[in-house]
PDB file of C-alpha atoms in Angstrom:
ATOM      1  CA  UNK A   1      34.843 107.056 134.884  1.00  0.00           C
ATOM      2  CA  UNK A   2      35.203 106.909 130.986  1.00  0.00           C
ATOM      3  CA  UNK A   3      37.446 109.951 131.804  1.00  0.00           C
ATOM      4  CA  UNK A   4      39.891 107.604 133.673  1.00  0.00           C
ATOM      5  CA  UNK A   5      39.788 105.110 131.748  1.00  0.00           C
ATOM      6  CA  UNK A   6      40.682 106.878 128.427  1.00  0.00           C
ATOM      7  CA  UNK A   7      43.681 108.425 129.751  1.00  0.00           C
ATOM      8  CA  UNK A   8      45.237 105.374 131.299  1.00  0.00           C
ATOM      9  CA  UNK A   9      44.768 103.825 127.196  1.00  0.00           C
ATOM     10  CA  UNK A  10      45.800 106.826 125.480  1.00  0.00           C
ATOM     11  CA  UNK A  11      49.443 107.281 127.957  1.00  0.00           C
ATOM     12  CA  UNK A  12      49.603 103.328 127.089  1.00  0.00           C
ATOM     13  CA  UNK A  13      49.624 104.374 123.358  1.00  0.00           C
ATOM     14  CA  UNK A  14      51.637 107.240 123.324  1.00  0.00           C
ATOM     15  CA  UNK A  15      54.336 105.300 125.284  1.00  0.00           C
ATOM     16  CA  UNK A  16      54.417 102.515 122.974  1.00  0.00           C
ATOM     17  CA  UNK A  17      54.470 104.777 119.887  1.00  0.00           C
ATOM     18  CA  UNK A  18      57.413 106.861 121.452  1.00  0.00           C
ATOM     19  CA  UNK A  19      59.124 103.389 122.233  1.00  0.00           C
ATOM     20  CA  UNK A  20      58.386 102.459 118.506  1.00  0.00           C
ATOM     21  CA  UNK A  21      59.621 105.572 117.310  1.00  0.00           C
ATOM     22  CA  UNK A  22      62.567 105.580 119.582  1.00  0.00           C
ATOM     23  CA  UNK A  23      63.228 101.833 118.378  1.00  0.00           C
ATOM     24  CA  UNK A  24      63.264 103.073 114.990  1.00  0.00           C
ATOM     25  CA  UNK A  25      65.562 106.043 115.737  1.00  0.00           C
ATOM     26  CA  UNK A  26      67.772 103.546 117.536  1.00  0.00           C
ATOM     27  CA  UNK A  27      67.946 100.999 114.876  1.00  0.00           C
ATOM     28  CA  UNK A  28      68.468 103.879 111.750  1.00  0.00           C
ATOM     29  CA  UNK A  29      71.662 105.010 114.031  1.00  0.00           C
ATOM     30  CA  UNK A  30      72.947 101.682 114.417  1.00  0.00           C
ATOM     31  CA  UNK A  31      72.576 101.388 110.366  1.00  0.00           C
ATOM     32  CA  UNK A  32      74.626 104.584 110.041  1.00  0.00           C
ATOM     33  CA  UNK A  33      77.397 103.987 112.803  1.00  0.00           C
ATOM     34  CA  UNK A  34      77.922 100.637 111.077  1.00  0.00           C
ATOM     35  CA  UNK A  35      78.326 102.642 107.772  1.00  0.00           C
ATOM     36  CA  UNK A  36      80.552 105.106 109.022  1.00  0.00           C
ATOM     37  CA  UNK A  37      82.684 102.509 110.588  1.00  0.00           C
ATOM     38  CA  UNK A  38      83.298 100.684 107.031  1.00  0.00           C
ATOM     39  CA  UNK A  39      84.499 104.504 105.770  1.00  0.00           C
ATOM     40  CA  UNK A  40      86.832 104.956 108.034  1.00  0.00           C
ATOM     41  CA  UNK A  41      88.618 101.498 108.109  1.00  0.00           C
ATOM     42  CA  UNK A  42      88.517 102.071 104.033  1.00  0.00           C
ATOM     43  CA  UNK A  43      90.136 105.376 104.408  1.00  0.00           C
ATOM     44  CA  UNK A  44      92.297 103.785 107.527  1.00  0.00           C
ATOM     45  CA  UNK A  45      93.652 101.037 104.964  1.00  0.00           C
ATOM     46  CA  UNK A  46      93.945 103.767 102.093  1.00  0.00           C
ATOM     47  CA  UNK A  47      95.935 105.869 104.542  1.00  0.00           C
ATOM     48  CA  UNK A  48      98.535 103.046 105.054  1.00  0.00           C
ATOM     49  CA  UNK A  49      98.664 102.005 101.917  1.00  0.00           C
ATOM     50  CA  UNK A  50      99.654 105.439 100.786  1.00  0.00           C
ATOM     51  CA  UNK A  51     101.782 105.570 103.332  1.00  0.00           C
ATOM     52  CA  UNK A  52     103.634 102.539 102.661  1.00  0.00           C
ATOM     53  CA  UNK A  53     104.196 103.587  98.900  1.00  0.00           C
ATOM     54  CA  UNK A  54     105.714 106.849  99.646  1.00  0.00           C
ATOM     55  CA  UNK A  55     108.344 104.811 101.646  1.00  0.00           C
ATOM     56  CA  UNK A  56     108.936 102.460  99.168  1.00  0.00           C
ATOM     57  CA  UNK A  57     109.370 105.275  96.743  1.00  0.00           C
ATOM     58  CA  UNK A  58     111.642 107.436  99.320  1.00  0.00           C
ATOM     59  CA  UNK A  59     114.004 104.550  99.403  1.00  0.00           C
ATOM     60  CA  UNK A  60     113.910 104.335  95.262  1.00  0.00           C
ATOM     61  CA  UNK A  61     114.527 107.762  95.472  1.00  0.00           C
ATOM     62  CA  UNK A  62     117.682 107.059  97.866  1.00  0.00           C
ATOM     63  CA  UNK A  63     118.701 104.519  96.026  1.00  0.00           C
ATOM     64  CA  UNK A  64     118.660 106.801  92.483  1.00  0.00           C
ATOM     65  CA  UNK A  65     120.252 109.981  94.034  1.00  0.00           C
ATOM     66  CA  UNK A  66     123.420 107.134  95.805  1.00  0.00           C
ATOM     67  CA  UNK A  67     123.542 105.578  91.675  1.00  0.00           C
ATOM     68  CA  UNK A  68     124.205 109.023  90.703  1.00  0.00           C
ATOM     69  CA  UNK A  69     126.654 110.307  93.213  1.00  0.00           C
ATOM     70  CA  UNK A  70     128.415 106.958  92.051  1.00  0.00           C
ATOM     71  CA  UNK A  71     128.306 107.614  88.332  1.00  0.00           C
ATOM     72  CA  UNK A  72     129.416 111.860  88.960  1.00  0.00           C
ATOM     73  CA  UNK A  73     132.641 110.393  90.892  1.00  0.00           C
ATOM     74  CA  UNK A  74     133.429 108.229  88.227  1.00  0.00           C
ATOM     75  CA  UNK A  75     132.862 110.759  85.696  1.00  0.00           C
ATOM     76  CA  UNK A  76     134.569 113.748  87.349  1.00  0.00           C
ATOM     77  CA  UNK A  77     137.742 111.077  87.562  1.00  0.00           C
ATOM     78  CA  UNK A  78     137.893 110.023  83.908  1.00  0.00           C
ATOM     79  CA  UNK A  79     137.835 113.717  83.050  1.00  0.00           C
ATOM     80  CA  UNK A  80     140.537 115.043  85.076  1.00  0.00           C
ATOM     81  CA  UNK A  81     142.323 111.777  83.831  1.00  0.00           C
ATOM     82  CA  UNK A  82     141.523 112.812  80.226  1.00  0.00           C
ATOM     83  CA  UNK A  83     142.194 116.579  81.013  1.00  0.00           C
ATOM     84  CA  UNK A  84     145.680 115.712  82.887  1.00  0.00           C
ATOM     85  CA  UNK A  85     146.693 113.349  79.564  1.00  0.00           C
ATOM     86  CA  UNK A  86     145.905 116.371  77.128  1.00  0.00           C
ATOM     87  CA  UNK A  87     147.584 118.765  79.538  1.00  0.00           C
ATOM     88  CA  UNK A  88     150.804 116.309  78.662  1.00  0.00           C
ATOM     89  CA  UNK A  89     153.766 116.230  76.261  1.00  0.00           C
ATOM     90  CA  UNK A  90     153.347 116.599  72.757  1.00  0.00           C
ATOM     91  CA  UNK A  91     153.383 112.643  71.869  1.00  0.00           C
ATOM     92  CA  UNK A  92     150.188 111.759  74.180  1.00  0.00           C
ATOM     93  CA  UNK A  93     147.855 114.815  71.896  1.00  0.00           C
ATOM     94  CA  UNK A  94     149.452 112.371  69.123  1.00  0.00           C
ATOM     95  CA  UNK A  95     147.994 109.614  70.502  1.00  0.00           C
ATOM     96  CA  UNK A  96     144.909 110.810  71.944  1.00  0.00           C
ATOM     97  CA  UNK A  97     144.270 112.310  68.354  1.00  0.00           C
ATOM     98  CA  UNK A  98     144.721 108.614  67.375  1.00  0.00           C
ATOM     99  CA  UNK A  99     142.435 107.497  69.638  1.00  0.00           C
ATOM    100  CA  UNK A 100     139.862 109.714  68.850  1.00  0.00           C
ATOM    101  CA  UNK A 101     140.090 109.028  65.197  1.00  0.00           C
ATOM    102  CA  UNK A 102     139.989 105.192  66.081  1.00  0.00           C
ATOM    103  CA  UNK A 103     136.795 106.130  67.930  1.00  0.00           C
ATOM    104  CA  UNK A 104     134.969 108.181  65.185  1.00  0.00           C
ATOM    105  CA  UNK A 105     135.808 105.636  62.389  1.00  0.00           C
ATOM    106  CA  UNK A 106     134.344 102.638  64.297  1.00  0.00           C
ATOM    107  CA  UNK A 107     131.306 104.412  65.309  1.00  0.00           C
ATOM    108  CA  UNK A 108     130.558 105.180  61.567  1.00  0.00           C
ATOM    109  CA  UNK A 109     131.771 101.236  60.747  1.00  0.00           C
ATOM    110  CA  UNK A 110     129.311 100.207  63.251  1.00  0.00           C
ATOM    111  CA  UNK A 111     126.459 102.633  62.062  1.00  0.00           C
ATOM    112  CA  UNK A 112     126.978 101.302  58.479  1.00  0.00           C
ATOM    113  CA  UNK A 113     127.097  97.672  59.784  1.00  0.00           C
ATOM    114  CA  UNK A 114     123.754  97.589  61.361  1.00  0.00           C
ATOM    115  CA  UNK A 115     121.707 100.236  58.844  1.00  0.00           C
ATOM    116  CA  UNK A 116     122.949  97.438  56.558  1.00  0.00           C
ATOM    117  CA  UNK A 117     121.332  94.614  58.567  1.00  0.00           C
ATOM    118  CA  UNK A 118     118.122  96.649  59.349  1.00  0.00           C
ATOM    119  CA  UNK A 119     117.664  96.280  55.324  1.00  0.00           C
TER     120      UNK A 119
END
């Protein structure tokens, strides 16, 4: 009879110690999902953020390479301009000598100038 009775007590232990321990299990992998959760919507929001940066630089980067496409044209034009006026009669090198001249001496005018102010 003691027999019986012990064995009835002991399966009522060892279920509620496996429910505890099952409880505990349950709870610890609640803890973690919750954790993992907050990783991945930080790495979710780092993702897009990284995302939208390389965008916004792509279209800098559009932007930059349209600028200088712009500034080659206008460059490539003043030098066949310049090339097609030194390619000319005699009196245009006598200008464009001029010119140059003019250039050079107001450069070093200017250069004085403001050395002279910087004192």
């Amino acid at each position: 009879m003691m027999t019986l009775n012990k064995k009835p007590t002991e399966d009522f232990l060892q279920k509620q110690g496996h429910g505890s321990v099952e409880d505990m299990l349950d709870v610890e992998n609640k803890r973690l999902a919750e954790n993992l959760a907050t990783k991945v919507s930080r790495l979710k929001s780092l993702a897009y953020d990284i995302d939208r940066e390389a965008e916004d630089q792509n279209e800098y980067l559009d932007g930059m390479d349209s600028n200088f496409l712009s500034a080659t044209g206008l460059l490539t034009g003043s030098v066949k301009r310049f090339s097609t006026m030194v390619r000319s009669s005699r009196d245009n090198r006598r200008i464009l000598c001029y010119v140059s001249l003019g250039l050079v001496l107001v450069f070093f005018l200017l250069y004085y100038l403001i050395s002279r102010i910087q004192r």
